[in-house]
GROMACS .gro file of C-alpha atoms in nm:
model
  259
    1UNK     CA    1   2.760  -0.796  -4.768
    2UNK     CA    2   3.122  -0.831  -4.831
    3UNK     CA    3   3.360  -0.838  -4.487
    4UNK     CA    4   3.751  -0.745  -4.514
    5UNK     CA    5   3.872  -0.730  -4.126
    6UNK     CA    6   3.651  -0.491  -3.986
    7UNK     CA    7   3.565  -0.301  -4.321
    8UNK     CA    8   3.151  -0.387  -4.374
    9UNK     CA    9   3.005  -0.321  -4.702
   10UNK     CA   10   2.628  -0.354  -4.758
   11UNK     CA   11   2.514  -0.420  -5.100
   12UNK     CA   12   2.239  -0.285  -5.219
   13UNK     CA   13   2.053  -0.144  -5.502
   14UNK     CA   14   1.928   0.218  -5.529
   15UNK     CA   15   1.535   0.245  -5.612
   16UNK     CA   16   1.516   0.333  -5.960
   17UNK     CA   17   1.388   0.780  -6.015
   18UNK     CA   18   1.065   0.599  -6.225
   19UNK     CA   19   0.965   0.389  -5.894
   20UNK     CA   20   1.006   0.659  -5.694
   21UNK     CA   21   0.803   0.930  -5.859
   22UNK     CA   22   0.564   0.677  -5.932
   23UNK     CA   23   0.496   0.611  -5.561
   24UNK     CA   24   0.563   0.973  -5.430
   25UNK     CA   25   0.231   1.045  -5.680
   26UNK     CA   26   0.016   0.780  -5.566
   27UNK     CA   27  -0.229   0.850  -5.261
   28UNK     CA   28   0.015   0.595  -5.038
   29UNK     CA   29   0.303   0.791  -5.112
   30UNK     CA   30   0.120   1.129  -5.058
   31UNK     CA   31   0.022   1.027  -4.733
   32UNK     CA   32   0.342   0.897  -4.647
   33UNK     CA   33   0.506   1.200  -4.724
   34UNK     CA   34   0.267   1.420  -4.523
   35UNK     CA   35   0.384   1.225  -4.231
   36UNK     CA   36   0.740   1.220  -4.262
   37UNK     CA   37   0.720   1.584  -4.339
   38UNK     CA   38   0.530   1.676  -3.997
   39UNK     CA   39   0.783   1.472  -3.774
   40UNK     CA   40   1.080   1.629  -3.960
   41UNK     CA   41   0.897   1.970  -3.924
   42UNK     CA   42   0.912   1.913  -3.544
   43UNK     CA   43   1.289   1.897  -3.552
   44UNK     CA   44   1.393   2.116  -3.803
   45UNK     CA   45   1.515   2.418  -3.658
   46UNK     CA   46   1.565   2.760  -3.876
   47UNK     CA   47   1.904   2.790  -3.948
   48UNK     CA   48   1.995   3.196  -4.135
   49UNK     CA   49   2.059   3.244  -4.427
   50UNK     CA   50   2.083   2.868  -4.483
   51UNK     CA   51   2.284   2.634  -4.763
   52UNK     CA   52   2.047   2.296  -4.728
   53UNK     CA   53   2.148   1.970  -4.917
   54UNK     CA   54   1.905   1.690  -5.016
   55UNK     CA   55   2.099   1.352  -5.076
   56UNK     CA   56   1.889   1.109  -5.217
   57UNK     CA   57   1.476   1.134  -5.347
   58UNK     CA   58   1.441   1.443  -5.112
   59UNK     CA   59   1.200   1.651  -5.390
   60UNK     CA   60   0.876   1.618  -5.199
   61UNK     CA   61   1.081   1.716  -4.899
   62UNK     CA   62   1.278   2.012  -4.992
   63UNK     CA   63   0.995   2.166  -5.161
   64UNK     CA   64   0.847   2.235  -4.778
   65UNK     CA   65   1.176   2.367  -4.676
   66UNK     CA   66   1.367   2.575  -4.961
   67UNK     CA   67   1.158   2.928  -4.934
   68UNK     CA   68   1.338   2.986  -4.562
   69UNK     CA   69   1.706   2.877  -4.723
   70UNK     CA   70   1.997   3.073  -4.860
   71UNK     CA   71   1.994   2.824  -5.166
   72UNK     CA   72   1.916   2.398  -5.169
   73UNK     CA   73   2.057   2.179  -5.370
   74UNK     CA   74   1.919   1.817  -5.480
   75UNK     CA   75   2.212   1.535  -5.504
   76UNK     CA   76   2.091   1.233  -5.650
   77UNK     CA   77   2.268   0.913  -5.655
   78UNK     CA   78   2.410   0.775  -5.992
   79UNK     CA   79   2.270   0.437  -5.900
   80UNK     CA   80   1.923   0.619  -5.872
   81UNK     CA   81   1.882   0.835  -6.132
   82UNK     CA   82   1.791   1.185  -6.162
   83UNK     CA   83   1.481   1.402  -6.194
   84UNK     CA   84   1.497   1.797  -6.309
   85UNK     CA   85   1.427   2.000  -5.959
   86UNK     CA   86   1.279   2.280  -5.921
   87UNK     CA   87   1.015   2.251  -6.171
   88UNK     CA   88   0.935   2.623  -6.196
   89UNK     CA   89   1.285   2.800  -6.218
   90UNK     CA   90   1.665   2.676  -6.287
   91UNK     CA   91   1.772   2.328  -6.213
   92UNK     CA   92   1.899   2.314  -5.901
   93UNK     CA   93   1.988   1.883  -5.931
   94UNK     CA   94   2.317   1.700  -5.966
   95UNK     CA   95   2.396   1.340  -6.035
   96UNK     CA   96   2.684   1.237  -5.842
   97UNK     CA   97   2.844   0.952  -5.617
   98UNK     CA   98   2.769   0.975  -5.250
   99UNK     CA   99   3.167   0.902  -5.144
  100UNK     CA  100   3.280   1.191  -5.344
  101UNK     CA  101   3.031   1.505  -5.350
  102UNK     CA  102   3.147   1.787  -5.575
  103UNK     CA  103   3.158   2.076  -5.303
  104UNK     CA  104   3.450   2.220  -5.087
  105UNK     CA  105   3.487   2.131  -4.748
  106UNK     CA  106   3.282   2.288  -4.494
  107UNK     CA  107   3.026   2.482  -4.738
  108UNK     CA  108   2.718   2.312  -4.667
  109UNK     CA  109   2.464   2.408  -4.329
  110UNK     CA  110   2.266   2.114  -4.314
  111UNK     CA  111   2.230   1.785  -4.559
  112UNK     CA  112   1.862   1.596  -4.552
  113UNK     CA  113   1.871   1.262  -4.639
  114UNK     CA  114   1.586   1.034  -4.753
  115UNK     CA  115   1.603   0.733  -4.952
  116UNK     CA  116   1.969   0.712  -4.937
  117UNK     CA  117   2.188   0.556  -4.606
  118UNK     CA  118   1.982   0.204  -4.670
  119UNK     CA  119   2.106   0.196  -4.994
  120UNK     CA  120   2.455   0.349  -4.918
  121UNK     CA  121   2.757   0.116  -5.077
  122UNK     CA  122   2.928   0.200  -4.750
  123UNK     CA  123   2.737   0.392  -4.485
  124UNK     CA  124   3.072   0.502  -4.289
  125UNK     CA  125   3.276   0.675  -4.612
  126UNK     CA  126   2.886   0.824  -4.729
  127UNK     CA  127   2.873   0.953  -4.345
  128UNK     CA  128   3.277   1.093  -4.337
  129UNK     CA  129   3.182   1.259  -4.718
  130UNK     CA  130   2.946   1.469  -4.533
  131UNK     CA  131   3.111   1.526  -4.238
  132UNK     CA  132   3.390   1.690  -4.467
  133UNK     CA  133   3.083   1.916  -4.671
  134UNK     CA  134   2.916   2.016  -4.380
  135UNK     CA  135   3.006   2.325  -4.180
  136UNK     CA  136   3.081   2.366  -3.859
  137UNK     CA  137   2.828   2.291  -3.633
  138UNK     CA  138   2.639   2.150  -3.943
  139UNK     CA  139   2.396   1.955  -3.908
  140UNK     CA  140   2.248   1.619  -4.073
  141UNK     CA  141   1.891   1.465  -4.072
  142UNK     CA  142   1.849   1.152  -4.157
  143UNK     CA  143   1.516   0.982  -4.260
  144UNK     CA  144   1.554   0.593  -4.310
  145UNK     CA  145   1.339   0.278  -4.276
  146UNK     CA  146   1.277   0.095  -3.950
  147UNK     CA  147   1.425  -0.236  -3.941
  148UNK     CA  148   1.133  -0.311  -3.688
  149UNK     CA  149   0.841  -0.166  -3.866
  150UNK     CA  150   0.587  -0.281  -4.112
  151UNK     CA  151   0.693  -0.061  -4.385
  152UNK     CA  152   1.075  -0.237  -4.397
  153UNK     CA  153   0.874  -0.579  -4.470
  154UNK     CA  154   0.671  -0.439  -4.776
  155UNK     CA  155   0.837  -0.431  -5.145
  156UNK     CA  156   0.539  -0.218  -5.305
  157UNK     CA  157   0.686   0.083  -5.126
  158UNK     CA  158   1.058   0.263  -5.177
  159UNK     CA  159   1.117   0.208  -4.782
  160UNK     CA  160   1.066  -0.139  -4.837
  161UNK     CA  161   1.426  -0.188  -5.047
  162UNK     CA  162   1.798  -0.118  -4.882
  163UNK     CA  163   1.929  -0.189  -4.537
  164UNK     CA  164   1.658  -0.091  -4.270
  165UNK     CA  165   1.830   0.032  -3.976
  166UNK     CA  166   1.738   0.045  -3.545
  167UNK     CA  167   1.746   0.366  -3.337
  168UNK     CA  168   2.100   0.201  -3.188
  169UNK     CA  169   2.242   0.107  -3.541
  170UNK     CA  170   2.188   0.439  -3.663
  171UNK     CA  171   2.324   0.593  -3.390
  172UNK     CA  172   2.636   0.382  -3.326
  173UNK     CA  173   2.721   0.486  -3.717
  174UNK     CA  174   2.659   0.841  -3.659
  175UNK     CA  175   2.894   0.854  -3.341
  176UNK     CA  176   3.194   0.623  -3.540
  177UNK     CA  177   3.211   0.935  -3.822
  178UNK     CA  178   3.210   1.205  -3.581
  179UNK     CA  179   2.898   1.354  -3.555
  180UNK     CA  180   2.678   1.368  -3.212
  181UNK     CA  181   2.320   1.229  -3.220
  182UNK     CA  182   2.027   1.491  -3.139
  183UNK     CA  183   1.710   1.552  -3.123
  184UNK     CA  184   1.483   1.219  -3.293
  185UNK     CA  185   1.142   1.140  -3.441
  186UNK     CA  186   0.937   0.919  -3.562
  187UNK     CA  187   0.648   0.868  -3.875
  188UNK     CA  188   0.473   0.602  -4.074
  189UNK     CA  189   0.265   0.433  -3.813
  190UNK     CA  190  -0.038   0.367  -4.045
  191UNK     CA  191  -0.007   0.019  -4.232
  192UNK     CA  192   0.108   0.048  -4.591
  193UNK     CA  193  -0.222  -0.064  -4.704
  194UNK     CA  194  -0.349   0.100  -5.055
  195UNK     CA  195  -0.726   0.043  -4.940
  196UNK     CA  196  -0.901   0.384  -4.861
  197UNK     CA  197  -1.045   0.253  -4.566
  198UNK     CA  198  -0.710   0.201  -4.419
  199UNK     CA  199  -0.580   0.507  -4.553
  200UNK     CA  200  -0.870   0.707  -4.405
  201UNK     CA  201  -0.785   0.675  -4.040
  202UNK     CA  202  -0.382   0.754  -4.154
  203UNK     CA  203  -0.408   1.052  -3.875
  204UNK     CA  204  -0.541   0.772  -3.600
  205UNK     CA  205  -0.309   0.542  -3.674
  206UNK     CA  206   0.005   0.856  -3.634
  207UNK     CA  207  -0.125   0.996  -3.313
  208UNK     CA  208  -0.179   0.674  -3.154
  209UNK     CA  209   0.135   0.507  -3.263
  210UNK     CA  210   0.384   0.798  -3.170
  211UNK     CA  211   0.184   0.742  -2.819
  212UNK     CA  212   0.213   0.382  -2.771
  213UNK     CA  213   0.439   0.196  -3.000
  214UNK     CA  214   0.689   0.403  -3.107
  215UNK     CA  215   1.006   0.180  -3.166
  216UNK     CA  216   0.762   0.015  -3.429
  217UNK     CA  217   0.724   0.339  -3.689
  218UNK     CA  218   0.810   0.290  -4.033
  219UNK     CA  219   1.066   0.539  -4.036
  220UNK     CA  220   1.300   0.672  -3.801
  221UNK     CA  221   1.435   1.017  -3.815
  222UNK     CA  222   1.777   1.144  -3.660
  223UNK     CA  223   1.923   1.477  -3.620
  224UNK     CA  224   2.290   1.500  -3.573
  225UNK     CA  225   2.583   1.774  -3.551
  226UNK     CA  226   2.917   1.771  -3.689
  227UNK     CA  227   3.170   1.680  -3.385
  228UNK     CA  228   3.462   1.934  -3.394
  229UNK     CA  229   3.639   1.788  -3.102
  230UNK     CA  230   3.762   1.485  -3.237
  231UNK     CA  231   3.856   1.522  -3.612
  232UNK     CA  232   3.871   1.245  -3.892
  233UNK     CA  233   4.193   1.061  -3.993
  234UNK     CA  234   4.370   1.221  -4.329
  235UNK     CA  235   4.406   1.017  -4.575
  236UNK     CA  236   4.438   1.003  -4.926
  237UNK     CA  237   4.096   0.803  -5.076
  238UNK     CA  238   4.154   0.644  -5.407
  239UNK     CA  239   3.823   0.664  -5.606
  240UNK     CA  240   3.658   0.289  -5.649
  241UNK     CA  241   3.452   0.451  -5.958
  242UNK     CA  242   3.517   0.301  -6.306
  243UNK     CA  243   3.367   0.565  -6.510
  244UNK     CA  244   3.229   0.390  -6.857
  245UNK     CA  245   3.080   0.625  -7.146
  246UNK     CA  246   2.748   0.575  -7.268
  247UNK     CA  247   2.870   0.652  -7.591
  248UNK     CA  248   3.202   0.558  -7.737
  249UNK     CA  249   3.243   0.733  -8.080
  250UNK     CA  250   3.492   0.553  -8.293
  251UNK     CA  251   3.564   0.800  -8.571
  252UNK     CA  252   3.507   0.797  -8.893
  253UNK     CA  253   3.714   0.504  -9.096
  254UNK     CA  254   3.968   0.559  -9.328
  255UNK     CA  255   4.030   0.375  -9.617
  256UNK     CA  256   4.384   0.358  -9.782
  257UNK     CA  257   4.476   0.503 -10.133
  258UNK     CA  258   4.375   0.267 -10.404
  259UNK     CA  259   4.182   0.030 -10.190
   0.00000   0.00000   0.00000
């Protein structure tokens, strides 16, 4: 974490694409994504005619919600990597740097993110980016680990690398870049075990934890609107991006006359 006056920047490394497929196709990561994708379906409202953004790994996600949108689009982050999405029609993914999407301002209804604010270079800019992309009244869901659950304490899974955040972190950030906190949820109350036994009473463990320990889920999930009221400071944003080729063809050499 690097501090310059009251600037904050968290370091962290993205989860490498290969991790997370690897986990989203294991029977932990199934599991895990059948819960985060019942507490997001409880509230995701239908939005007409709908332009939906994923930022982050949001491919098991989206796939539930694309039929009922206008078109979805899958950003991953360079630091990532990138996966081809959809698998049965045209690509509908884009590598690209969270601080500077490559959409106009106010074209997007809604932006889901998953596996991307914990590892966010700097949460605030990531959070302003969107602010600008979204529409108005736009709204942004945001799925990220729980700095008090199990599942922030475990390495074996994706939700166990970035910055884990609390309900009042996340919400305090949301506020500072102008949007207004909504409805909430919460998902991953079963341990992280890979032991079937454990994994068998997965439905127990979710009923009975959103019931009676709820600030301890694994995830927590916010839904917030873009604030019209009070707009953003204009400035002119220099991009910190030092773009380096894979490839740097030199050319063929020449040789002189005679040598």
């Amino acid at each position: 974490m690097k501090s310059n006056g009251r600037l904050i920047t968290f370091m962290a490394m993205h989860a490498d694409i290969v991790d997370l497929r690897q986990f989203y196709h294991s029977e932990l990561g199934r599991l895990a994504e059948q819960s985060i994708a019942m507490a997001l379906s409880s509230i995701w409202s239908r939005l007409p005619e709908e332009r939906l953004v994923g930022l982050g790994y949001v491919v098991p996600y989206l796939d539930r919600f694309r039929a009922d949108t206008e078109r979805t689009f899958a950003f991953m982050p360079a630091g990532q990597g990138a996966v081809n999405w959809p698998v049965d029609s045209v690509s509908a993914t884009a590598l690209i740097f969270d601080e500077e999407l490559p959409l106009p301002d106010s074209s997007i209804d809604r932006v889901l993110m998953v596996h991307s604010l914990e590892f966010a270079e700097s949460p605030r800019e990531t959070l302003k980016e969107l602010w600008r992309v979204l529409a108005p009244g736009g709204r942004l869901v945001i799925v990220v680990p729980n700095r008090r659950g199990v599942w922030a304490r475990m390495e074996h899974t994706p939700f166990g690398s970035g910055r884990p955040y609390s309900r009042g972190q996340l919400t305090s950030l949301l506020r500072e870049t102008n949007f207004t906190p909504g409805a909430t949820a919460e998902a991953l109350f079963f341990p992280p075990s890979k032991l079937r036994a454990v994994l068998r009473l997965r439905r127990a463990f979710e009923r009975v934890g959103r019931t009676l320990w709820p600030a301890f889920s694994g995830v927590i999930i916010v839904e917030a609107q873009k604030r019209l009221y009070q707009g953003l400071p204009v400035a002119v944003r220099a991009s910190r991006r030092v773009f380096v080729p894979v490839l740097a063809p030199r050319g063929i050499p020449t040789t002189r006359d005679g040598a």
